[in-house]
Amino acid sequence: MSAVLLDGKALAAKLREDIGWEVQKLKQERNIVPGLGVVLVGNNPASEVYVRNKEKAVKDADMASFPHHLPATTTQAELLRVIYDMNRNEKVHGILVQLPLPKGINAETVLEAVDPAKDVDGFHPLNAGKLAIGRPTLVPCTPQGCIHLIKQAKEDLTGLHAVVVGRSNIVGKPVAQLLLAENCTVTIAHSKTRDLNLMCKRADILVAAVGQPEMIRGDWVKPGAIVIDVGINRVEAGEGKTRLVGDVDFENAREIAGFITPVPGGVGPMTIACLLQNTLKAASN
Ligand code: GUN
């Protein structure tokens, strides 16, 4: 039997509509227009696409956009100056520095320079730490999107075994914290995990965030599992064309899973919706 598709595009559209109403309310009641500053350094093609999509979403939600597209030659000191200026700017409620940053810039230093109250990516050590101790404030967007999608499949996750493949600070670790807060038993697996296939096979919820095209095979999936594919990988499709695939072998996994996210149209749109939600939250605070 084929899995139920978890439609991130539709869910994100619904979330963005609700956020749109909240933005209007904030304007009318408190004369506040939520503002997001997006910093892009250099010209990584994938980052350019992500940033363009984020800035369009900000405008569509009637929020204010403060774009800073800086050349690859930007120094760390120049980048820090841009961030300090936005930290002080009352019209900027959220700040996002698109990763990865060019060589020569220390991402940790840059992320720590963002005012934690404006850290809509939730990457500042203070916000990461608060999530880890169960006092979440601004939570990373992709992990939040994953939880929304999982809850489309099942509202109460208590006692389920969740396996997160990937241990990044952006997705793996925070999504594991959120699943723990939902009373799941959580395993974080990664490239050094032994018998990864067997580990995945035990997952009621499988979150794949490894950045390796179709690495999670269909027969690694437990029958009926909820499969969340965070990967967005561009691969050759013949005749000079390319296509996007996830970290999961979708066509085979969908025959075994109970619920599965497509790529594209799964987690990706949810990340952007959650970014708008965080910006609204930062502005309301
Ligand atoms: N690069 C890959 N994912 C993300 C993200 O969620 N936020 C930022 N700022 N950069 C990223």
PDB file of C-alpha atoms and ligand atoms in Angstrom:
ATOM      1  CA  MET A   1       0.000   0.000   0.000  1.00  0.00           C
ATOM      2  CA  SER A   2       1.231   3.471  -0.809  1.00  0.00           C
ATOM      3  CA  ALA A   3       1.965   5.997   1.978  1.00  0.00           C
ATOM      4  CA  VAL A   4      -0.115   9.087   2.611  1.00  0.00           C
ATOM      5  CA  LEU A   5       1.759  12.154   1.328  1.00  0.00           C
ATOM      6  CA  LEU A   6       2.462  14.852   3.899  1.00  0.00           C
ATOM      7  CA  ASP A   7       1.874  17.949   1.775  1.00  0.00           C
ATOM      8  CA  GLY A   8       4.193  20.683   3.063  1.00  0.00           C
ATOM      9  CA  LYS A   9       3.137  23.087   0.361  1.00  0.00           C
ATOM     10  CA  ALA A  10      -0.514  23.017   1.415  1.00  0.00           C
ATOM     11  CA  LEU A  11       0.263  23.099   5.139  1.00  0.00           C
ATOM     12  CA  ALA A  12       2.683  26.000   4.679  1.00  0.00           C
ATOM     13  CA  ALA A  13       0.077  27.922   2.678  1.00  0.00           C
ATOM     14  CA  LYS A  14      -2.417  27.524   5.518  1.00  0.00           C
ATOM     15  CA  LEU A  15       0.162  28.609   8.114  1.00  0.00           C
ATOM     16  CA  ARG A  16       1.167  31.605   5.997  1.00  0.00           C
ATOM     17  CA  GLU A  17      -2.459  32.669   5.660  1.00  0.00           C
ATOM     18  CA  ASP A  18      -2.835  32.636   9.471  1.00  0.00           C
ATOM     19  CA  ILE A  19       0.433  34.568   9.845  1.00  0.00           C
ATOM     20  CA  GLY A  20      -0.860  37.117   7.314  1.00  0.00           C
ATOM     21  CA  TRP A  21      -3.871  37.803   9.535  1.00  0.00           C
ATOM     22  CA  GLU A  22      -1.640  38.144  12.613  1.00  0.00           C
ATOM     23  CA  VAL A  23       0.572  40.625  10.757  1.00  0.00           C
ATOM     24  CA  GLN A  24      -2.451  42.790   9.920  1.00  0.00           C
ATOM     25  CA  LYS A  25      -3.566  42.636  13.550  1.00  0.00           C
ATOM     26  CA  LEU A  26      -0.148  43.695  14.820  1.00  0.00           C
ATOM     27  CA  LYS A  27      -0.176  46.643  12.416  1.00  0.00           C
ATOM     28  CA  GLN A  28      -3.650  47.775  13.405  1.00  0.00           C
ATOM     29  CA  GLU A  29      -3.397  47.247  17.150  1.00  0.00           C
ATOM     30  CA  ARG A  30       0.228  48.181  17.835  1.00  0.00           C
ATOM     31  CA  ASN A  31       1.414  49.913  14.656  1.00  0.00           C
ATOM     32  CA  ILE A  32       4.220  47.360  14.271  1.00  0.00           C
ATOM     33  CA  VAL A  33       5.335  46.026  10.876  1.00  0.00           C
ATOM     34  CA  PRO A  34       7.422  42.882  11.420  1.00  0.00           C
ATOM     35  CA  GLY A  35      10.793  43.330   9.713  1.00  0.00           C
ATOM     36  CA  LEU A  36      13.304  40.681   8.663  1.00  0.00           C
ATOM     37  CA  GLY A  37      16.911  41.348   7.706  1.00  0.00           C
ATOM     38  CA  VAL A  38      18.376  38.656   5.475  1.00  0.00           C
ATOM     39  CA  VAL A  39      22.125  38.533   4.970  1.00  0.00           C
ATOM     40  CA  LEU A  40      23.624  36.648   2.042  1.00  0.00           C
ATOM     41  CA  VAL A  41      27.382  36.667   1.550  1.00  0.00           C
ATOM     42  CA  GLY A  42      28.786  35.544  -1.792  1.00  0.00           C
ATOM     43  CA  ASN A  43      27.008  33.733  -4.590  1.00  0.00           C
ATOM     44  CA  ASN A  44      26.377  30.134  -3.613  1.00  0.00           C
ATOM     45  CA  PRO A  45      23.640  29.263  -6.165  1.00  0.00           C
ATOM     46  CA  ALA A  46      21.513  27.239  -3.707  1.00  0.00           C
ATOM     47  CA  SER A  47      21.727  29.992  -1.080  1.00  0.00           C
ATOM     48  CA  GLU A  48      20.705  32.583  -3.670  1.00  0.00           C
ATOM     49  CA  VAL A  49      17.539  30.576  -4.409  1.00  0.00           C
ATOM     50  CA  TYR A  50      16.730  30.068  -0.700  1.00  0.00           C
ATOM     51  CA  VAL A  51      17.238  33.748   0.083  1.00  0.00           C
ATOM     52  CA  ARG A  52      15.135  34.852  -2.870  1.00  0.00           C
ATOM     53  CA  ASN A  53      12.297  32.580  -1.702  1.00  0.00           C
ATOM     54  CA  LYS A  54      12.559  33.836   1.882  1.00  0.00           C
ATOM     55  CA  GLU A  55      12.519  37.492   0.844  1.00  0.00           C
ATOM     56  CA  LYS A  56       9.537  36.938  -1.434  1.00  0.00           C
ATOM     57  CA  ALA A  57       7.645  35.224   1.400  1.00  0.00           C
ATOM     58  CA  VAL A  58       8.398  38.163   3.706  1.00  0.00           C
ATOM     59  CA  LYS A  59       6.955  40.620   1.194  1.00  0.00           C
ATOM     60  CA  ASP A  60       3.933  38.393   0.487  1.00  0.00           C
ATOM     61  CA  ALA A  61       3.179  38.385   4.223  1.00  0.00           C
ATOM     62  CA  ASP A  62       3.239  42.223   4.224  1.00  0.00           C
ATOM     63  CA  MET A  63       6.316  42.234   6.409  1.00  0.00           C
ATOM     64  CA  ALA A  64       9.270  44.574   5.828  1.00  0.00           C
ATOM     65  CA  SER A  65      12.353  43.139   4.163  1.00  0.00           C
ATOM     66  CA  PHE A  66      15.877  44.390   4.830  1.00  0.00           C
ATOM     67  CA  PRO A  67      18.071  42.577   2.300  1.00  0.00           C
ATOM     68  CA  HIS A  68      21.870  42.648   2.595  1.00  0.00           C
ATOM     69  CA  HIS A  69      23.473  40.852  -0.323  1.00  0.00           C
ATOM     70  CA  LEU A  70      27.206  41.183   0.182  1.00  0.00           C
ATOM     71  CA  PRO A  71      30.065  40.172  -2.147  1.00  0.00           C
ATOM     72  CA  ALA A  72      32.153  37.047  -1.464  1.00  0.00           C
ATOM     73  CA  THR A  73      35.095  39.354  -0.678  1.00  0.00           C
ATOM     74  CA  THR A  74      33.280  40.745   2.410  1.00  0.00           C
ATOM     75  CA  THR A  75      35.450  40.546   5.520  1.00  0.00           C
ATOM     76  CA  GLN A  76      34.226  39.195   8.841  1.00  0.00           C
ATOM     77  CA  ALA A  77      34.544  42.698  10.356  1.00  0.00           C
ATOM     78  CA  GLU A  78      32.335  44.160   7.598  1.00  0.00           C
ATOM     79  CA  LEU A  79      29.742  41.437   8.098  1.00  0.00           C
ATOM     80  CA  LEU A  80      29.729  41.970  11.862  1.00  0.00           C
ATOM     81  CA  ARG A  81      29.153  45.688  11.295  1.00  0.00           C
ATOM     82  CA  VAL A  82      26.040  44.903   9.191  1.00  0.00           C
ATOM     83  CA  ILE A  83      24.721  42.677  11.990  1.00  0.00           C
ATOM     84  CA  TYR A  84      25.432  45.222  14.747  1.00  0.00           C
ATOM     85  CA  ASP A  85      23.575  47.873  12.727  1.00  0.00           C
ATOM     86  CA  MET A  86      20.536  45.573  12.421  1.00  0.00           C
ATOM     87  CA  ASN A  87      20.737  44.668  16.122  1.00  0.00           C
ATOM     88  CA  ARG A  88      20.273  48.384  16.861  1.00  0.00           C
ATOM     89  CA  ASN A  89      17.635  49.047  14.185  1.00  0.00           C
ATOM     90  CA  GLU A  90      14.189  49.026  15.815  1.00  0.00           C
ATOM     91  CA  LYS A  91      12.481  48.278  12.499  1.00  0.00           C
ATOM     92  CA  VAL A  92      14.401  44.992  12.174  1.00  0.00           C
ATOM     93  CA  HIS A  93      12.822  42.362  14.431  1.00  0.00           C
ATOM     94  CA  GLY A  94      14.467  39.309  12.907  1.00  0.00           C
ATOM     95  CA  ILE A  95      17.947  38.686  11.490  1.00  0.00           C
ATOM     96  CA  LEU A  96      18.917  35.720   9.339  1.00  0.00           C
ATOM     97  CA  VAL A  97      22.428  35.035   8.084  1.00  0.00           C
ATOM     98  CA  GLN A  98      22.225  32.488   5.288  1.00  0.00           C
ATOM     99  CA  LEU A  99      24.670  29.604   5.706  1.00  0.00           C
ATOM    100  CA  PRO A 100      27.169  28.466   4.562  1.00  0.00           C
ATOM    101  CA  LEU A 101      29.392  31.535   4.812  1.00  0.00           C
ATOM    102  CA  PRO A 102      32.463  31.914   2.575  1.00  0.00           C
ATOM    103  CA  LYS A 103      35.854  30.622   3.780  1.00  0.00           C
ATOM    104  CA  GLY A 104      37.626  33.113   5.999  1.00  0.00           C
ATOM    105  CA  ILE A 105      34.470  34.006   7.923  1.00  0.00           C
ATOM    106  CA  ASN A 106      33.880  32.207  11.203  1.00  0.00           C
ATOM    107  CA  ALA A 107      30.207  31.243  11.232  1.00  0.00           C
ATOM    108  CA  GLU A 108      30.147  30.709  15.014  1.00  0.00           C
ATOM    109  CA  THR A 109      31.405  34.247  15.664  1.00  0.00           C
ATOM    110  CA  VAL A 110      28.854  35.672  13.242  1.00  0.00           C
ATOM    111  CA  LEU A 111      25.894  33.726  14.663  1.00  0.00           C
ATOM    112  CA  GLU A 112      26.849  34.781  18.191  1.00  0.00           C
ATOM    113  CA  ALA A 113      26.829  38.424  17.095  1.00  0.00           C
ATOM    114  CA  VAL A 114      23.104  38.306  16.315  1.00  0.00           C
ATOM    115  CA  ASP A 115      20.928  39.689  19.121  1.00  0.00           C
ATOM    116  CA  PRO A 116      19.325  36.513  20.586  1.00  0.00           C
ATOM    117  CA  ALA A 117      15.939  38.278  20.654  1.00  0.00           C
ATOM    118  CA  LYS A 118      16.193  38.769  16.856  1.00  0.00           C
ATOM    119  CA  ASP A 119      17.663  35.334  16.120  1.00  0.00           C
ATOM    120  CA  VAL A 120      14.801  33.979  13.979  1.00  0.00           C
ATOM    121  CA  ASP A 121      16.961  31.030  12.872  1.00  0.00           C
ATOM    122  CA  GLY A 122      17.389  29.951  16.500  1.00  0.00           C
ATOM    123  CA  PHE A 123      21.111  29.354  15.905  1.00  0.00           C
ATOM    124  CA  HIS A 124      22.502  31.598  18.672  1.00  0.00           C
ATOM    125  CA  PRO A 125      24.025  29.464  21.478  1.00  0.00           C
ATOM    126  CA  LEU A 126      21.589  31.033  23.964  1.00  0.00           C
ATOM    127  CA  ASN A 127      18.562  29.921  21.932  1.00  0.00           C
ATOM    128  CA  ALA A 128      20.082  26.503  21.174  1.00  0.00           C
ATOM    129  CA  GLY A 129      20.760  26.066  24.893  1.00  0.00           C
ATOM    130  CA  LYS A 130      17.254  27.115  25.883  1.00  0.00           C
ATOM    131  CA  LEU A 131      15.825  24.533  23.491  1.00  0.00           C
ATOM    132  CA  ALA A 132      18.122  21.889  24.994  1.00  0.00           C
ATOM    133  CA  ILE A 133      16.895  22.587  28.543  1.00  0.00           C
ATOM    134  CA  GLY A 134      13.243  22.523  27.502  1.00  0.00           C
ATOM    135  CA  ARG A 135      12.646  26.290  27.523  1.00  0.00           C
ATOM    136  CA  PRO A 136      12.369  26.987  23.793  1.00  0.00           C
ATOM    137  CA  THR A 137      12.064  30.597  22.607  1.00  0.00           C
ATOM    138  CA  LEU A 138      13.116  31.073  18.993  1.00  0.00           C
ATOM    139  CA  VAL A 139      13.361  27.543  17.568  1.00  0.00           C
ATOM    140  CA  PRO A 140      15.151  26.661  14.273  1.00  0.00           C
ATOM    141  CA  CYS A 141      12.748  26.751  11.335  1.00  0.00           C
ATOM    142  CA  THR A 142      13.328  23.439   9.553  1.00  0.00           C
ATOM    143  CA  PRO A 143      12.975  21.363  12.756  1.00  0.00           C
ATOM    144  CA  GLN A 144       9.763  23.227  13.613  1.00  0.00           C
ATOM    145  CA  GLY A 145       8.482  22.485  10.125  1.00  0.00           C
ATOM    146  CA  CYS A 146       9.282  18.791  10.597  1.00  0.00           C
ATOM    147  CA  ILE A 147       7.234  18.636  13.800  1.00  0.00           C
ATOM    148  CA  HIS A 148       4.246  20.348  12.134  1.00  0.00           C
ATOM    149  CA  LEU A 149       4.364  17.737   9.353  1.00  0.00           C
ATOM    150  CA  ILE A 150       4.730  14.797  11.754  1.00  0.00           C
ATOM    151  CA  LYS A 151       1.701  16.072  13.652  1.00  0.00           C
ATOM    152  CA  GLN A 152      -0.322  15.995  10.454  1.00  0.00           C
ATOM    153  CA  ALA A 153       0.191  12.245  10.584  1.00  0.00           C
ATOM    154  CA  LYS A 154      -0.242  11.749  14.339  1.00  0.00           C
ATOM    155  CA  GLU A 155      -1.078  14.322  17.009  1.00  0.00           C
ATOM    156  CA  ASP A 156       0.228  12.448  20.065  1.00  0.00           C
ATOM    157  CA  LEU A 157       3.792  11.180  19.594  1.00  0.00           C
ATOM    158  CA  THR A 158       4.183   9.837  23.129  1.00  0.00           C
ATOM    159  CA  GLY A 159       6.309   6.699  23.337  1.00  0.00           C
ATOM    160  CA  LEU A 160       7.127   6.521  19.628  1.00  0.00           C
ATOM    161  CA  HIS A 161      10.687   5.709  18.623  1.00  0.00           C
ATOM    162  CA  ALA A 162      12.095   8.545  16.528  1.00  0.00           C
ATOM    163  CA  VAL A 163      15.341   8.073  14.624  1.00  0.00           C
ATOM    164  CA  VAL A 164      16.994  11.244  13.357  1.00  0.00           C
ATOM    165  CA  VAL A 165      19.706  10.606  10.786  1.00  0.00           C
ATOM    166  CA  GLY A 166      22.061  13.603  10.883  1.00  0.00           C
ATOM    167  CA  ARG A 167      23.543  15.562  13.786  1.00  0.00           C
ATOM    168  CA  SER A 168      23.836  19.110  12.456  1.00  0.00           C
ATOM    169  CA  ASN A 169      23.123  22.130  14.634  1.00  0.00           C
ATOM    170  CA  ILE A 170      20.666  23.355  11.990  1.00  0.00           C
ATOM    171  CA  VAL A 171      18.440  20.268  11.797  1.00  0.00           C
ATOM    172  CA  GLY A 172      19.558  17.014  13.457  1.00  0.00           C
ATOM    173  CA  LYS A 173      20.160  18.192  17.019  1.00  0.00           C
ATOM    174  CA  PRO A 174      17.230  20.630  17.295  1.00  0.00           C
ATOM    175  CA  VAL A 175      14.704  18.242  15.708  1.00  0.00           C
ATOM    176  CA  ALA A 176      15.834  15.577  18.183  1.00  0.00           C
ATOM    177  CA  GLN A 177      15.224  18.026  21.080  1.00  0.00           C
ATOM    178  CA  LEU A 178      11.738  18.821  19.778  1.00  0.00           C
ATOM    179  CA  LEU A 179      10.880  15.121  19.414  1.00  0.00           C
ATOM    180  CA  LEU A 180      12.103  14.515  22.955  1.00  0.00           C
ATOM    181  CA  ALA A 181       9.798  17.308  24.135  1.00  0.00           C
ATOM    182  CA  GLU A 182       6.975  15.411  22.384  1.00  0.00           C
ATOM    183  CA  ASN A 183       7.773  12.366  24.589  1.00  0.00           C
ATOM    184  CA  CYS A 184       9.414  10.332  21.826  1.00  0.00           C
ATOM    185  CA  THR A 185      12.293   7.973  22.505  1.00  0.00           C
ATOM    186  CA  VAL A 186      14.944   9.573  20.320  1.00  0.00           C
ATOM    187  CA  THR A 187      17.989   8.100  18.621  1.00  0.00           C
ATOM    188  CA  ILE A 188      20.377  10.390  16.767  1.00  0.00           C
ATOM    189  CA  ALA A 189      22.199   8.444  14.064  1.00  0.00           C
ATOM    190  CA  HIS A 190      24.939   9.761  11.791  1.00  0.00           C
ATOM    191  CA  SER A 191      27.612   8.805   9.281  1.00  0.00           C
ATOM    192  CA  LYS A 192      29.541   6.753  11.882  1.00  0.00           C
ATOM    193  CA  THR A 193      26.496   4.838  13.165  1.00  0.00           C
ATOM    194  CA  ARG A 194      26.885   1.078  12.822  1.00  0.00           C
ATOM    195  CA  ASP A 195      24.111  -0.880  11.085  1.00  0.00           C
ATOM    196  CA  LEU A 196      22.284   2.289  10.125  1.00  0.00           C
ATOM    197  CA  ASN A 197      19.780   0.302   8.080  1.00  0.00           C
ATOM    198  CA  LEU A 198      18.726  -1.725  11.141  1.00  0.00           C
ATOM    199  CA  MET A 199      18.511   1.435  13.241  1.00  0.00           C
ATOM    200  CA  CYS A 200      16.239   3.094  10.663  1.00  0.00           C
ATOM    201  CA  LYS A 201      14.096  -0.041  10.440  1.00  0.00           C
ATOM    202  CA  ARG A 202      13.164   0.394  14.127  1.00  0.00           C
ATOM    203  CA  ALA A 203      11.908   3.964  13.650  1.00  0.00           C
ATOM    204  CA  ASP A 204       8.242   4.843  14.039  1.00  0.00           C
ATOM    205  CA  ILE A 205       9.341   8.330  12.961  1.00  0.00           C
ATOM    206  CA  LEU A 206      12.306   8.595  10.617  1.00  0.00           C
ATOM    207  CA  VAL A 207      13.817  12.034   9.987  1.00  0.00           C
ATOM    208  CA  ALA A 208      16.471  12.041   7.262  1.00  0.00           C
ATOM    209  CA  ALA A 209      18.804  15.045   7.326  1.00  0.00           C
ATOM    210  CA  VAL A 210      22.099  13.841   5.906  1.00  0.00           C
ATOM    211  CA  GLY A 211      22.428  15.702   2.612  1.00  0.00           C
ATOM    212  CA  GLN A 212      23.133  12.508   0.633  1.00  0.00           C
ATOM    213  CA  PRO A 213      20.806  11.917  -2.309  1.00  0.00           C
ATOM    214  CA  GLU A 214      18.479   8.923  -1.746  1.00  0.00           C
ATOM    215  CA  MET A 215      20.823   7.395   0.836  1.00  0.00           C
ATOM    216  CA  ILE A 216      17.989   6.018   2.985  1.00  0.00           C
ATOM    217  CA  ARG A 217      16.764   3.005   1.020  1.00  0.00           C
ATOM    218  CA  GLY A 218      13.136   1.971   0.835  1.00  0.00           C
ATOM    219  CA  ASP A 219      13.734  -1.321   2.653  1.00  0.00           C
ATOM    220  CA  TRP A 220      15.257   0.548   5.644  1.00  0.00           C
ATOM    221  CA  VAL A 221      11.797   1.911   6.456  1.00  0.00           C
ATOM    222  CA  LYS A 222       9.565   0.272   9.061  1.00  0.00           C
ATOM    223  CA  PRO A 223       6.113  -0.581   7.664  1.00  0.00           C
ATOM    224  CA  GLY A 224       3.691   2.232   8.523  1.00  0.00           C
ATOM    225  CA  ALA A 225       6.439   4.669   9.675  1.00  0.00           C
ATOM    226  CA  ILE A 226       6.250   8.456   9.382  1.00  0.00           C
ATOM    227  CA  VAL A 227       9.122   9.481   7.094  1.00  0.00           C
ATOM    228  CA  ILE A 228      10.302  13.095   6.998  1.00  0.00           C
ATOM    229  CA  ASP A 229      12.820  13.878   4.287  1.00  0.00           C
ATOM    230  CA  VAL A 230      14.790  17.059   4.972  1.00  0.00           C
ATOM    231  CA  GLY A 231      17.238  16.591   2.093  1.00  0.00           C
ATOM    232  CA  ILE A 232      17.223  18.813  -0.975  1.00  0.00           C
ATOM    233  CA  ASN A 233      19.828  17.441  -3.391  1.00  0.00           C
ATOM    234  CA  ARG A 234      20.254  18.392  -7.030  1.00  0.00           C
ATOM    235  CA  VAL A 235      21.226  15.412  -9.199  1.00  0.00           C
ATOM    236  CA  GLU A 236      21.825  14.787 -12.884  1.00  0.00           C
ATOM    237  CA  ALA A 237      18.694  13.697 -14.733  1.00  0.00           C
ATOM    238  CA  GLY A 238      20.278  13.058 -18.164  1.00  0.00           C
ATOM    239  CA  GLU A 239      20.326  15.242 -21.298  1.00  0.00           C
ATOM    240  CA  GLY A 240      22.023  18.015 -19.334  1.00  0.00           C
ATOM    241  CA  LYS A 241      19.027  18.354 -17.027  1.00  0.00           C
ATOM    242  CA  THR A 242      18.933  18.165 -13.222  1.00  0.00           C
ATOM    243  CA  ARG A 243      16.232  17.318 -10.697  1.00  0.00           C
ATOM    244  CA  LEU A 244      15.743  17.615  -6.946  1.00  0.00           C
ATOM    245  CA  VAL A 245      15.724  14.506  -4.762  1.00  0.00           C
ATOM    246  CA  GLY A 246      15.677  14.028  -1.016  1.00  0.00           C
ATOM    247  CA  ASP A 247      17.827  11.915   1.301  1.00  0.00           C
ATOM    248  CA  VAL A 248      15.250   9.102   1.046  1.00  0.00           C
ATOM    249  CA  ASP A 249      14.665   6.792  -1.904  1.00  0.00           C
ATOM    250  CA  PHE A 250      11.126   8.133  -2.220  1.00  0.00           C
ATOM    251  CA  GLU A 251       9.662   5.747  -4.798  1.00  0.00           C
ATOM    252  CA  ASN A 252      10.553   2.624  -2.800  1.00  0.00           C
ATOM    253  CA  ALA A 253      10.021   4.137   0.665  1.00  0.00           C
ATOM    254  CA  ARG A 254       6.502   5.291  -0.188  1.00  0.00           C
ATOM    255  CA  GLU A 255       5.451   1.650  -0.727  1.00  0.00           C
ATOM    256  CA  ILE A 256       6.364   0.794   2.880  1.00  0.00           C
ATOM    257  CA  ALA A 257       5.907   3.983   4.953  1.00  0.00           C
ATOM    258  CA  GLY A 258       2.556   5.047   6.393  1.00  0.00           C
ATOM    259  CA  PHE A 259       3.241   8.750   5.765  1.00  0.00           C
ATOM    260  CA  ILE A 260       6.003  10.435   3.784  1.00  0.00           C
ATOM    261  CA  THR A 261       7.047  13.937   2.726  1.00  0.00           C
ATOM    262  CA  PRO A 262       7.818  14.573  -0.947  1.00  0.00           C
ATOM    263  CA  VAL A 263      10.850  16.506  -2.230  1.00  0.00           C
ATOM    264  CA  PRO A 264      10.195  19.167  -3.329  1.00  0.00           C
ATOM    265  CA  GLY A 265       6.968  20.221  -1.601  1.00  0.00           C
ATOM    266  CA  GLY A 266       7.550  18.700   1.834  1.00  0.00           C
ATOM    267  CA  VAL A 267       9.822  20.222   4.448  1.00  0.00           C
ATOM    268  CA  GLY A 268      11.121  23.084   2.232  1.00  0.00           C
ATOM    269  CA  PRO A 269       7.942  25.226   2.196  1.00  0.00           C
ATOM    270  CA  MET A 270       7.466  24.611   5.929  1.00  0.00           C
ATOM    271  CA  THR A 271      10.907  26.082   6.700  1.00  0.00           C
ATOM    272  CA  ILE A 272       9.855  29.352   5.118  1.00  0.00           C
ATOM    273  CA  ALA A 273       6.475  29.417   6.877  1.00  0.00           C
ATOM    274  CA  CYS A 274       8.213  28.844  10.232  1.00  0.00           C
ATOM    275  CA  LEU A 275      10.667  31.628   9.472  1.00  0.00           C
ATOM    276  CA  LEU A 276       7.719  34.006   9.034  1.00  0.00           C
ATOM    277  CA  GLN A 277       6.230  32.703  12.266  1.00  0.00           C
ATOM    278  CA  ASN A 278       9.482  33.350  14.144  1.00  0.00           C
ATOM    279  CA  THR A 279       9.711  36.844  12.674  1.00  0.00           C
ATOM    280  CA  LEU A 280       6.146  37.561  13.782  1.00  0.00           C
ATOM    281  CA  LYS A 281       6.983  36.209  17.235  1.00  0.00           C
ATOM    282  CA  ALA A 282      10.137  38.338  17.501  1.00  0.00           C
ATOM    283  CA  ALA A 283       8.150  41.416  16.441  1.00  0.00           C
ATOM    284  CA  SER A 284       5.320  40.709  18.891  1.00  0.00           C
ATOM    285  CA  ASN A 285       7.817  40.362  21.739  1.00  0.00           C
TER     286      ASN A 285
HETATM  287  N1  GUN B   1      21.418  27.007   5.299  1.00  0.00           N
HETATM  288  C1  GUN B   1      20.769  25.827   5.224  1.00  0.00           C
HETATM  289  N2  GUN B   1      19.655  25.851   5.989  1.00  0.00           N
HETATM  290  C2  GUN B   1      19.620  27.063   6.573  1.00  0.00           C
HETATM  291  C3  GUN B   1      18.714  27.688   7.474  1.00  0.00           C
HETATM  292  O1  GUN B   1      17.711  27.120   7.909  1.00  0.00           O
HETATM  293  N3  GUN B   1      19.020  28.951   7.817  1.00  0.00           N
HETATM  294  C4  GUN B   1      20.115  29.586   7.385  1.00  0.00           C
HETATM  295  N4  GUN B   1      20.346  30.823   7.808  1.00  0.00           N
HETATM  296  N5  GUN B   1      20.973  29.050   6.541  1.00  0.00           N
HETATM  297  C5  GUN B   1      20.727  27.790   6.140  1.00  0.00           C
END
